[in-house]
Amino acid sequence: MWPPDSTSWWCGHSKETHEHPQRIPPGRDGLWLGQDDAGIQGSVVIDGSGQQEQSAHLRWFVTSDETRGQGLGAQLLGVALDFCRARGHRCVHLWTFDGLHAARHLYEKHGFVLARTQRGSQWGKEVDEQLFMLDGA
C-alpha cells in the first residue's frame, strides 16, 4: 500500500518538497532529512506558515524501505515535534490513509489522535484518508 502506486502523487510530492524550502519564513516552518552514505532515506516537514496561529501541518513524513523499522521515522518525528514545541505550535495535524499500521503506531506513540476519516483520492487512488491531531504539542 505504501508508497502510493501513483506517478502523480510522487511528482506532486517531489515538486512540493522542492518548492517548500524556497517559501518558508524563518521560525515557523522546518524541513528535516535523514541521510546516509546511500543518500536521503527519509523526510519530514513542518508547515506552520500556511496555518492558523499556533498550529502546524506535519507533511511529507516518508522513510525509505531500507530504513523502515530502524528508528529513522521516530527520530525525524521527534525532531519535528520538538521544533513545534519550541516555536509555539500548540496544535499539529497530519493527513495519512488507513493501512499504514507502523506509521499510525508511531503517530499515536507521540500523542496524535485520529480525529476524522473520509474517502478521498489525494494519494493517487481512492482510500480512507485519516486526519490525526496532536493538541498541546
mmCIF file of C-alpha atoms in Angstrom:
data_model
loop_
_atom_site.group_PDB
_atom_site.id
_atom_site.type_symbol
_atom_site.label_atom_id
_atom_site.label_comp_id
_atom_site.label_asym_id
_atom_site.label_seq_id
_atom_site.Cartn_x
_atom_site.Cartn_y
_atom_site.Cartn_z
ATOM 1 C CA MET A 1 0.000 0.000 0.000
ATOM 2 C CA TRP A 2 2.903 2.362 0.561
ATOM 3 C CA PRO A 3 4.441 4.009 -1.317
ATOM 4 C CA PRO A 4 1.454 5.048 -3.396
ATOM 5 C CA ASP A 5 1.413 3.421 -6.798
ATOM 6 C CA SER A 6 0.824 6.740 -8.486
ATOM 7 C CA THR A 7 3.185 8.805 -10.595
ATOM 8 C CA SER A 8 1.048 11.887 -9.987
ATOM 9 C CA TRP A 9 1.454 11.570 -6.191
ATOM 10 C CA TRP A 10 5.247 11.190 -6.413
ATOM 11 C CA CYS A 11 5.536 14.093 -8.880
ATOM 12 C CA GLY A 12 3.476 16.313 -6.577
ATOM 13 C CA HIS A 13 5.499 15.214 -3.542
ATOM 14 C CA SER A 14 8.781 15.988 -5.311
ATOM 15 C CA LYS A 15 7.571 19.354 -6.585
ATOM 16 C CA GLU A 16 6.171 20.487 -3.219
ATOM 17 C CA THR A 17 9.213 19.223 -1.289
ATOM 18 C CA HIS A 18 11.455 21.191 -3.657
ATOM 19 C CA GLU A 19 9.364 24.386 -3.524
ATOM 20 C CA HIS A 20 8.650 24.423 0.218
ATOM 21 C CA PRO A 21 12.141 25.497 1.416
ATOM 22 C CA GLN A 22 12.070 28.385 -1.049
ATOM 23 C CA ARG A 23 8.960 29.933 0.540
ATOM 24 C CA ILE A 24 9.354 29.192 4.235
ATOM 25 C CA PRO A 25 9.609 32.157 6.554
ATOM 26 C CA PRO A 26 12.193 31.828 9.302
ATOM 27 C CA GLY A 27 10.893 30.349 12.520
ATOM 28 C CA ARG A 28 7.536 28.812 11.553
ATOM 29 C CA ASP A 29 8.483 26.033 9.119
ATOM 30 C CA GLY A 30 11.118 23.324 9.042
ATOM 31 C CA LEU A 31 12.456 20.535 6.832
ATOM 32 C CA TRP A 32 14.495 17.591 8.117
ATOM 33 C CA LEU A 33 16.124 14.852 6.070
ATOM 34 C CA GLY A 34 17.515 11.514 7.182
ATOM 35 C CA GLN A 35 20.590 10.739 5.125
ATOM 36 C CA ASP A 36 23.255 8.057 4.972
ATOM 37 C CA ASP A 37 26.016 7.130 2.514
ATOM 38 C CA ALA A 38 23.389 5.914 0.035
ATOM 39 C CA GLY A 39 21.547 9.260 0.040
ATOM 40 C CA ILE A 40 18.357 10.683 1.503
ATOM 41 C CA GLN A 41 16.430 7.977 3.370
ATOM 42 C CA GLY A 42 13.597 9.991 4.910
ATOM 43 C CA SER A 43 11.972 13.373 5.304
ATOM 44 C CA VAL A 44 9.525 15.351 7.392
ATOM 45 C CA VAL A 45 8.269 18.912 7.004
ATOM 46 C CA ILE A 46 6.539 21.222 9.447
ATOM 47 C CA ASP A 47 4.400 23.731 7.573
ATOM 48 C CA GLY A 48 3.412 26.433 10.020
ATOM 49 C CA SER A 49 3.259 29.432 7.720
ATOM 50 C CA GLY A 50 0.068 28.416 5.914
ATOM 51 C CA GLN A 51 -1.777 27.503 9.106
ATOM 52 C CA GLN A 52 -3.661 29.287 11.838
ATOM 53 C CA GLU A 53 -1.527 30.869 14.516
ATOM 54 C CA GLN A 54 -0.055 28.326 16.944
ATOM 55 C CA SER A 55 -0.789 25.380 14.647
ATOM 56 C CA ALA A 56 1.229 23.426 12.117
ATOM 57 C CA HIS A 57 0.780 20.797 9.429
ATOM 58 C CA LEU A 58 3.171 17.846 9.571
ATOM 59 C CA ARG A 59 3.806 16.855 5.956
ATOM 60 C CA TRP A 60 5.943 14.617 3.735
ATOM 61 C CA PHE A 61 6.828 12.204 6.505
ATOM 62 C CA VAL A 62 8.377 9.384 4.499
ATOM 63 C CA THR A 63 11.166 6.875 5.071
ATOM 64 C CA SER A 64 12.774 4.519 2.582
ATOM 65 C CA ASP A 65 12.009 0.812 2.594
ATOM 66 C CA GLU A 66 15.653 0.176 3.526
ATOM 67 C CA THR A 67 15.443 2.166 6.768
ATOM 68 C CA ARG A 68 11.958 1.281 7.984
ATOM 69 C CA GLY A 69 11.967 -0.282 11.427
ATOM 70 C CA GLN A 70 15.403 1.134 12.308
ATOM 71 C CA GLY A 71 14.246 4.222 14.200
ATOM 72 C CA LEU A 72 14.682 6.868 11.494
ATOM 73 C CA GLY A 73 10.953 7.661 11.442
ATOM 74 C CA ALA A 74 10.829 8.056 15.218
ATOM 75 C CA GLN A 75 13.896 10.284 15.128
ATOM 76 C CA LEU A 76 12.510 12.515 12.353
ATOM 77 C CA LEU A 77 9.115 12.776 14.035
ATOM 78 C CA GLY A 78 10.717 13.588 17.387
ATOM 79 C CA VAL A 79 12.862 16.380 15.931
ATOM 80 C CA ALA A 80 9.876 17.854 14.085
ATOM 81 C CA LEU A 81 7.680 17.829 17.201
ATOM 82 C CA ASP A 82 10.466 19.344 19.323
ATOM 83 C CA PHE A 83 10.620 22.134 16.740
ATOM 84 C CA CYS A 84 6.844 22.630 17.034
ATOM 85 C CA ARG A 85 7.040 22.927 20.814
ATOM 86 C CA ALA A 86 9.944 25.369 20.618
ATOM 87 C CA ARG A 87 8.081 27.529 18.085
ATOM 88 C CA GLY A 88 4.796 27.566 19.983
ATOM 89 C CA HIS A 89 2.810 25.392 17.575
ATOM 90 C CA ARG A 90 0.248 24.131 20.096
ATOM 91 C CA CYS A 91 -1.723 22.029 17.605
ATOM 92 C CA VAL A 92 -0.158 19.798 14.944
ATOM 93 C CA HIS A 93 -2.136 17.854 12.360
ATOM 94 C CA LEU A 94 -1.288 15.401 9.612
ATOM 95 C CA TRP A 95 -3.147 13.589 6.859
ATOM 96 C CA THR A 96 -2.451 9.969 6.029
ATOM 97 C CA PHE A 97 -4.518 6.981 4.960
ATOM 98 C CA ASP A 98 -5.716 3.748 6.516
ATOM 99 C CA GLY A 99 -3.431 0.735 6.263
ATOM 100 C CA LEU A 100 -0.119 2.290 7.307
ATOM 101 C CA HIS A 101 -0.104 0.493 10.645
ATOM 102 C CA ALA A 102 3.524 1.128 11.639
ATOM 103 C CA ALA A 103 3.161 4.844 10.912
ATOM 104 C CA ARG A 104 -0.103 5.028 12.846
ATOM 105 C CA HIS A 105 1.552 3.332 15.818
ATOM 106 C CA LEU A 106 4.324 5.948 15.687
ATOM 107 C CA TYR A 107 1.836 8.833 15.498
ATOM 108 C CA GLU A 108 -0.157 7.513 18.453
ATOM 109 C CA LYS A 109 3.023 6.870 20.455
ATOM 110 C CA HIS A 110 3.800 10.590 20.057
ATOM 111 C CA GLY A 111 0.293 11.594 21.205
ATOM 112 C CA PHE A 112 -1.584 12.023 17.927
ATOM 113 C CA VAL A 113 -5.267 11.046 17.964
ATOM 114 C CA LEU A 114 -7.397 10.060 14.981
ATOM 115 C CA ALA A 115 -9.834 12.956 14.511
ATOM 116 C CA ARG A 116 -11.546 12.136 11.226
ATOM 117 C CA THR A 117 -11.750 9.555 8.440
ATOM 118 C CA GLN A 118 -13.079 10.248 4.961
ATOM 119 C CA ARG A 119 -12.878 8.798 1.455
ATOM 120 C CA GLY A 120 -10.502 10.690 -0.797
ATOM 121 C CA SER A 121 -8.113 10.377 -3.718
ATOM 122 C CA GLN A 122 -5.287 12.813 -2.988
ATOM 123 C CA TRP A 123 -2.967 9.782 -2.752
ATOM 124 C CA GLY A 124 -3.473 8.798 -6.394
ATOM 125 C CA LYS A 125 -6.317 6.344 -5.802
ATOM 126 C CA GLU A 126 -9.381 6.292 -3.587
ATOM 127 C CA VAL A 127 -8.529 5.427 0.025
ATOM 128 C CA ASP A 128 -9.776 6.058 3.550
ATOM 129 C CA GLU A 129 -7.949 9.276 4.434
ATOM 130 C CA GLN A 130 -7.230 9.918 8.093
ATOM 131 C CA LEU A 131 -6.686 13.192 9.933
ATOM 132 C CA PHE A 132 -4.568 12.894 13.079
ATOM 133 C CA MET A 133 -4.344 15.739 15.598
ATOM 134 C CA LEU A 134 -1.891 16.489 18.377
ATOM 135 C CA ASP A 135 -3.107 19.154 20.803
ATOM 136 C CA GLY A 136 -0.751 20.767 23.256
ATOM 137 C CA ALA A 137 2.289 19.823 21.204
#
